[in-house]
Amino acid sequence: MKRIFFQLPLLLLLAAVFLSCEDSVEKPAMELLEEARKEYVAGNYNMARVIIDSLSLTHPKAYKTRRDAELLRREVLLEEKKRDVVFYDETLVSLMAQRDSLVQGLAYSKDSRYQDAGVYSASSQTMSLNPFNNFLRATVKENGDAYITSFYRGKRIAHKNVTVSSGDSFVSCSAPFLTRSYKERGVYNERLDFKYGSDGGIMDFVAASGGPFKVKLDGGSGAVEYTLRHDDVLAISHVLELAKVLKAIEETKGMSEEAKRALDFLQASQERSKAAREKEAAEK
């Protein structure tokens, strides 16, 4: 009995020292966690995550607070994904409104036998209105893939290069992904198709300036030069603007779907974690 009596103060002292050490470890970590909570409540999710990461690095032995911080991190990630989903949905609404405005006045065509996506082009550049013109025609698929096509009619030149110039500046392309040539009623028809991004910058060059532009076709057995009509300049600019909006729609849809998958995963993870904690509490 006496031995226990004499050991009691020592046990109390050891307990006090232990609690004091634990407090010195946990207290600064808890202060950081409280800062992270404030940022979370204010909607500053990125800053909240930065503070939580800092807590884990600077207080590795604050096990209790680090566990609470990890729970807060999950809440932060969940709210971030909710915000992302809302942002992408709102962005899609805005982009689709721009698309609907831009397609006004454009011609639309789709052959379900051969095409997965419809094609937009300026009404002024439909083939029925340009049976004998040499011109550059811009088209864009519904998925945002844009194309520039060189149409030529006349004496055979077998052109392979298209050069567009304005003043002292020019761009040129000689890498068509598709070429076609045929003779109709004694007149040669030549067509070169270039995809945007592999067009030597022709579409961007035309859209960035009002012109006037000269177009030179060469690289074969002959050469031809003509002035690009103002209507064609407007058409190329219009179609390129639509192409960029359509591409943005496709990209935003992809990011939205990814954010929604991540949100579903985080919500399911939270539910499992909550169920595990409730089970643990019930067993105690």
Short mmCIF file of C-alpha atoms in Angstrom, two decimals:
data_model
loop_
_atom_site.label_atom_id
_atom_site.label_comp_id
_atom_site.label_asym_id
_atom_site.label_seq_id
_atom_site.Cartn_x
_atom_site.Cartn_y
_atom_site.Cartn_z
CA MET A 1 0.00 0.00 0.00
CA LYS A 2 2.80 2.39 0.94
CA ARG A 3 4.64 1.48 -2.26
CA ILE A 4 1.61 2.41 -4.33
CA PHE A 5 1.17 5.60 -2.33
CA PHE A 6 4.74 6.67 -3.00
CA GLN A 7 4.50 5.77 -6.73
CA LEU A 8 1.30 7.76 -7.27
CA PRO A 9 2.98 11.20 -7.41
CA LEU A 10 5.50 9.83 -9.90
CA LEU A 11 2.70 8.47 -12.09
CA LEU A 12 0.89 11.78 -11.92
CA LEU A 13 4.09 13.62 -12.83
CA LEU A 14 4.70 11.32 -15.79
CA ALA A 15 1.13 11.80 -16.95
CA ALA A 16 1.50 15.57 -16.68
CA VAL A 17 4.73 15.47 -18.65
CA PHE A 18 3.10 13.28 -21.30
CA LEU A 19 0.11 15.57 -21.61
CA SER A 20 2.40 18.60 -21.74
CA CYS A 21 4.44 17.04 -24.56
CA GLU A 22 1.32 16.04 -26.43
CA ASP A 23 -0.04 19.55 -26.06
CA SER A 24 3.20 21.08 -27.34
CA VAL A 25 2.98 18.85 -30.42
CA GLU A 26 -0.74 19.14 -31.14
CA LYS A 27 -1.38 22.79 -30.24
CA PRO A 28 0.52 24.48 -33.13
CA ALA A 29 -0.90 21.89 -35.53
CA MET A 30 -4.41 22.63 -34.26
CA GLU A 31 -3.84 26.34 -34.84
CA LEU A 32 -2.94 25.61 -38.46
CA LEU A 33 -5.99 23.38 -38.79
CA GLU A 34 -8.18 26.20 -37.51
CA GLU A 35 -6.72 28.50 -40.20
CA ALA A 36 -7.52 25.87 -42.80
CA ARG A 37 -11.10 25.65 -41.53
CA LYS A 38 -11.52 29.42 -41.85
CA GLU A 39 -10.29 29.34 -45.45
CA TYR A 40 -12.62 26.42 -46.17
CA VAL A 41 -15.64 28.26 -44.76
CA ALA A 42 -14.68 31.35 -46.81
CA GLY A 43 -14.60 29.22 -49.95
CA ASN A 44 -10.84 29.57 -50.42
CA TYR A 45 -10.39 25.86 -51.07
CA ASN A 46 -6.96 26.06 -52.66
CA MET A 47 -5.54 27.97 -49.69
CA ALA A 48 -7.18 25.50 -47.29
CA ARG A 49 -5.40 22.62 -49.04
CA VAL A 50 -2.08 24.50 -48.95
CA ILE A 51 -2.40 24.95 -45.18
CA ILE A 52 -3.34 21.30 -44.67
CA ASP A 53 -0.30 20.21 -46.69
CA SER A 54 1.87 22.52 -44.62
CA LEU A 55 0.45 21.03 -41.41
CA SER A 56 1.39 17.51 -42.48
CA LEU A 57 4.93 18.57 -43.37
CA THR A 58 5.69 20.76 -40.35
CA HIS A 59 3.94 18.67 -37.67
CA PRO A 60 4.41 15.01 -38.65
CA LYS A 61 3.92 13.79 -35.06
CA ALA A 62 0.63 15.61 -34.45
CA TYR A 63 -1.26 12.43 -35.28
CA LYS A 64 -4.65 13.44 -33.90
CA THR A 65 -4.69 16.81 -35.64
CA ARG A 66 -3.36 15.32 -38.88
CA ARG A 67 -6.24 12.83 -38.85
CA ASP A 68 -8.73 15.70 -38.41
CA ALA A 69 -6.93 17.61 -41.15
CA GLU A 70 -7.31 14.68 -43.52
CA LEU A 71 -11.06 14.65 -42.88
CA LEU A 72 -11.15 18.36 -43.67
CA ARG A 73 -9.13 17.76 -46.85
CA ARG A 74 -11.83 15.40 -48.09
CA GLU A 75 -14.46 18.05 -47.45
CA VAL A 76 -12.35 20.62 -49.31
CA LEU A 77 -11.89 18.33 -52.32
CA LEU A 78 -15.61 17.57 -52.36
CA GLU A 79 -16.57 21.24 -52.39
CA GLU A 80 -13.95 22.00 -55.05
CA LYS A 81 -15.44 19.39 -57.36
CA LYS A 82 -18.96 20.69 -56.73
CA ARG A 83 -17.73 24.15 -57.68
CA ASP A 84 -15.98 22.78 -60.80
CA VAL A 85 -19.15 21.03 -61.96
CA VAL A 86 -21.16 24.24 -61.59
CA PHE A 87 -18.45 26.23 -63.40
CA TYR A 88 -18.28 23.83 -66.36
CA ASP A 89 -22.07 23.68 -66.64
CA GLU A 90 -22.30 27.48 -66.70
CA THR A 91 -19.44 27.68 -69.22
CA LEU A 92 -21.22 25.20 -71.50
CA VAL A 93 -24.39 27.26 -71.43
CA SER A 94 -22.41 30.36 -72.43
CA LEU A 95 -20.47 28.56 -75.18
CA MET A 96 -23.61 26.99 -76.63
CA ALA A 97 -25.24 30.42 -76.77
CA GLN A 98 -22.20 31.68 -78.72
CA ARG A 99 -22.43 28.66 -81.04
CA ASP A 100 -26.12 29.22 -81.70
CA SER A 101 -25.43 32.85 -82.55
CA LEU A 102 -22.51 32.02 -84.87
CA VAL A 103 -24.31 29.34 -86.87
CA GLN A 104 -26.96 31.85 -87.88
CA GLY A 105 -26.50 32.56 -91.57
CA LEU A 106 -24.23 29.57 -92.15
CA ALA A 107 -25.13 26.68 -94.41
CA TYR A 108 -25.33 23.23 -92.78
CA SER A 109 -25.01 19.91 -94.54
CA LYS A 110 -24.75 16.29 -93.50
CA ASP A 111 -24.84 13.07 -95.48
CA SER A 112 -25.78 10.40 -92.94
CA ARG A 113 -24.40 7.71 -95.23
CA TYR A 114 -20.84 9.01 -95.04
CA GLN A 115 -20.62 11.63 -92.30
CA ASP A 116 -20.71 11.22 -88.53
CA ALA A 117 -20.88 14.98 -88.01
CA GLY A 118 -22.52 17.75 -89.97
CA VAL A 119 -20.53 20.52 -91.65
CA TYR A 120 -20.98 24.31 -91.48
CA SER A 121 -19.84 26.75 -94.17
CA ALA A 122 -20.68 30.30 -95.14
CA SER A 123 -23.72 30.60 -97.40
CA SER A 124 -21.64 32.74 -99.78
CA GLN A 125 -19.24 29.83 -100.24
CA THR A 126 -21.70 27.11 -101.19
CA MET A 127 -20.63 25.26 -104.32
CA SER A 128 -23.83 26.17 -106.16
CA LEU A 129 -22.88 29.87 -105.94
CA ASN A 130 -19.27 29.30 -107.00
CA PRO A 131 -19.27 26.91 -109.95
CA PHE A 132 -16.53 28.80 -111.81
CA ASN A 133 -14.69 30.70 -109.07
CA ASN A 134 -11.18 30.19 -107.81
CA PHE A 135 -11.43 30.63 -104.04
CA LEU A 136 -10.54 29.38 -100.57
CA ARG A 137 -13.47 27.78 -98.81
CA ALA A 138 -13.67 27.36 -95.03
CA THR A 139 -15.70 24.59 -93.40
CA VAL A 140 -16.03 23.24 -89.88
CA LYS A 141 -17.46 20.01 -88.53
CA GLU A 142 -19.76 19.96 -85.53
CA ASN A 143 -16.88 18.69 -83.38
CA GLY A 144 -14.82 21.81 -84.19
CA ASP A 145 -12.46 20.35 -86.81
CA ALA A 146 -11.93 23.14 -89.35
CA TYR A 147 -10.70 22.92 -92.93
CA ILE A 148 -9.59 25.28 -95.70
CA THR A 149 -10.00 24.11 -99.29
CA SER A 150 -8.36 25.55 -102.39
CA PHE A 151 -10.70 25.37 -105.39
CA TYR A 152 -9.30 26.03 -108.86
CA ARG A 153 -10.91 25.80 -112.31
CA GLY A 154 -9.13 26.43 -115.59
CA LYS A 155 -6.10 25.23 -117.49
CA ARG A 156 -4.41 22.34 -115.69
CA ILE A 157 -1.68 23.53 -113.28
CA ALA A 158 -1.61 20.55 -110.89
CA HIS A 159 -0.97 22.95 -108.02
CA LYS A 160 0.44 21.63 -104.75
CA ASN A 161 1.16 24.86 -102.90
CA VAL A 162 -1.16 27.59 -101.66
CA THR A 163 0.36 30.93 -100.64
CA VAL A 164 -1.69 33.77 -99.16
CA SER A 165 -0.08 37.20 -98.94
CA SER A 166 -1.02 40.64 -97.71
CA GLY A 167 1.50 43.38 -98.33
CA ASP A 168 4.93 42.03 -97.37
CA SER A 169 3.53 39.25 -95.17
CA PHE A 170 2.58 35.81 -96.37
CA VAL A 171 1.91 32.24 -95.28
CA SER A 172 2.14 29.10 -97.36
CA CYS A 173 1.09 25.49 -97.15
CA SER A 174 1.99 22.46 -99.24
CA ALA A 175 0.74 19.56 -97.12
CA PRO A 176 -2.87 18.81 -98.14
CA PHE A 177 -4.40 15.74 -96.56
CA LEU A 178 -6.58 15.25 -99.62
CA THR A 179 -6.23 16.24 -103.30
CA ARG A 180 -8.70 15.80 -106.13
CA SER A 181 -8.45 16.61 -109.82
CA TYR A 182 -10.84 15.95 -112.69
CA LYS A 183 -11.79 17.33 -116.05
CA GLU A 184 -15.30 18.55 -116.73
CA ARG A 185 -16.43 19.91 -120.11
CA GLY A 186 -12.85 20.57 -121.10
CA VAL A 187 -12.05 22.48 -117.89
CA TYR A 188 -9.78 21.15 -115.14
CA ASN A 189 -11.03 21.19 -111.57
CA GLU A 190 -8.40 20.99 -108.82
CA ARG A 191 -9.08 20.81 -105.12
CA LEU A 192 -6.66 20.73 -102.17
CA ASP A 193 -7.95 20.21 -98.61
CA PHE A 194 -5.97 21.37 -95.56
CA LYS A 195 -6.93 20.77 -91.96
CA TYR A 196 -6.70 23.70 -89.56
CA GLY A 197 -3.45 23.36 -87.64
CA SER A 198 -1.76 21.86 -90.68
CA ASP A 199 -2.69 24.67 -93.05
CA GLY A 200 0.49 26.71 -92.63
CA GLY A 201 -1.48 29.29 -90.64
CA ILE A 202 -3.62 30.34 -93.60
CA MET A 203 -6.91 30.54 -91.67
CA ASP A 204 -5.38 32.45 -88.76
CA PHE A 205 -3.56 34.80 -91.15
CA VAL A 206 -6.75 35.68 -93.02
CA ALA A 207 -8.81 36.04 -89.84
CA ALA A 208 -6.22 38.29 -88.19
CA SER A 209 -6.25 40.93 -90.95
CA GLY A 210 -8.81 42.52 -93.18
CA GLY A 211 -6.64 42.12 -96.26
CA PRO A 212 -6.65 42.58 -99.15
CA PHE A 213 -5.12 39.18 -99.88
CA LYS A 214 -3.48 37.62 -102.90
CA VAL A 215 -3.63 33.87 -103.37
CA LYS A 216 -0.96 32.09 -105.41
CA LEU A 217 -1.32 28.47 -106.54
CA ASP A 218 1.82 26.72 -107.77
CA GLY A 219 4.13 23.76 -107.29
CA GLY A 220 2.93 21.83 -110.32
CA SER A 221 3.05 22.40 -114.04
CA GLY A 222 1.87 26.00 -113.83
CA ALA A 223 0.92 28.84 -111.50
CA VAL A 224 -2.11 31.08 -110.98
CA GLU A 225 -2.61 34.16 -108.83
CA TYR A 226 -5.89 35.80 -107.87
CA THR A 227 -7.31 38.23 -105.31
CA LEU A 228 -9.28 36.70 -102.46
CA ARG A 229 -12.79 38.12 -102.42
CA HIS A 230 -13.86 40.10 -99.37
CA ASP A 231 -16.81 37.72 -98.86
CA ASP A 232 -14.35 34.83 -98.66
CA VAL A 233 -12.27 36.70 -96.08
CA LEU A 234 -15.37 37.21 -93.95
CA ALA A 235 -16.39 33.58 -94.41
CA ILE A 236 -13.01 32.22 -93.30
CA SER A 237 -13.00 34.48 -90.22
CA HIS A 238 -16.58 33.52 -89.32
CA VAL A 239 -16.02 29.78 -89.70
CA LEU A 240 -12.76 29.91 -87.73
CA GLU A 241 -14.48 31.72 -84.86
CA LEU A 242 -17.19 29.05 -84.83
CA ALA A 243 -14.55 26.30 -84.94
CA LYS A 244 -12.88 27.65 -81.81
CA VAL A 245 -16.19 27.81 -79.96
CA LEU A 246 -17.10 24.26 -81.04
CA LYS A 247 -13.69 23.00 -79.88
CA ALA A 248 -14.15 24.78 -76.56
CA ILE A 249 -17.54 23.07 -76.17
CA GLU A 250 -15.99 19.64 -76.76
CA GLU A 251 -13.16 20.31 -74.32
CA THR A 252 -15.50 21.71 -71.67
CA LYS A 253 -17.79 18.70 -72.01
CA GLY A 254 -14.81 16.42 -71.40
CA MET A 255 -13.71 18.38 -68.32
CA SER A 256 -17.28 18.47 -67.02
CA GLU A 257 -17.65 14.70 -67.34
CA GLU A 258 -14.31 14.18 -65.59
CA ALA A 259 -15.30 16.53 -62.75
CA LYS A 260 -18.63 14.73 -62.31
CA ARG A 261 -16.90 11.33 -62.16
CA ALA A 262 -14.50 12.69 -59.54
CA LEU A 263 -17.40 14.17 -57.57
CA ASP A 264 -19.27 10.85 -57.61
CA PHE A 265 -16.14 9.07 -56.37
CA LEU A 266 -15.55 11.58 -53.56
CA GLN A 267 -19.19 11.46 -52.45
CA ALA A 268 -19.13 7.66 -52.37
CA SER A 269 -15.85 7.75 -50.43
CA GLN A 270 -17.36 10.18 -47.93
CA GLU A 271 -20.37 7.95 -47.43
CA ARG A 272 -18.15 4.91 -46.80
CA SER A 273 -15.99 6.88 -44.36
CA LYS A 274 -19.05 8.18 -42.52
CA ALA A 275 -20.52 4.69 -42.24
CA ALA A 276 -17.20 3.35 -40.90
CA ARG A 277 -17.00 6.08 -38.24
CA GLU A 278 -20.57 5.50 -37.15
CA LYS A 279 -19.93 1.76 -36.88
CA GLU A 280 -16.77 2.39 -34.83
CA ALA A 281 -18.64 4.75 -32.50
CA ALA A 282 -21.47 2.23 -32.04
CA GLU A 283 -19.02 -0.56 -31.14
CA LYS A 284 -17.44 1.59 -28.45
#
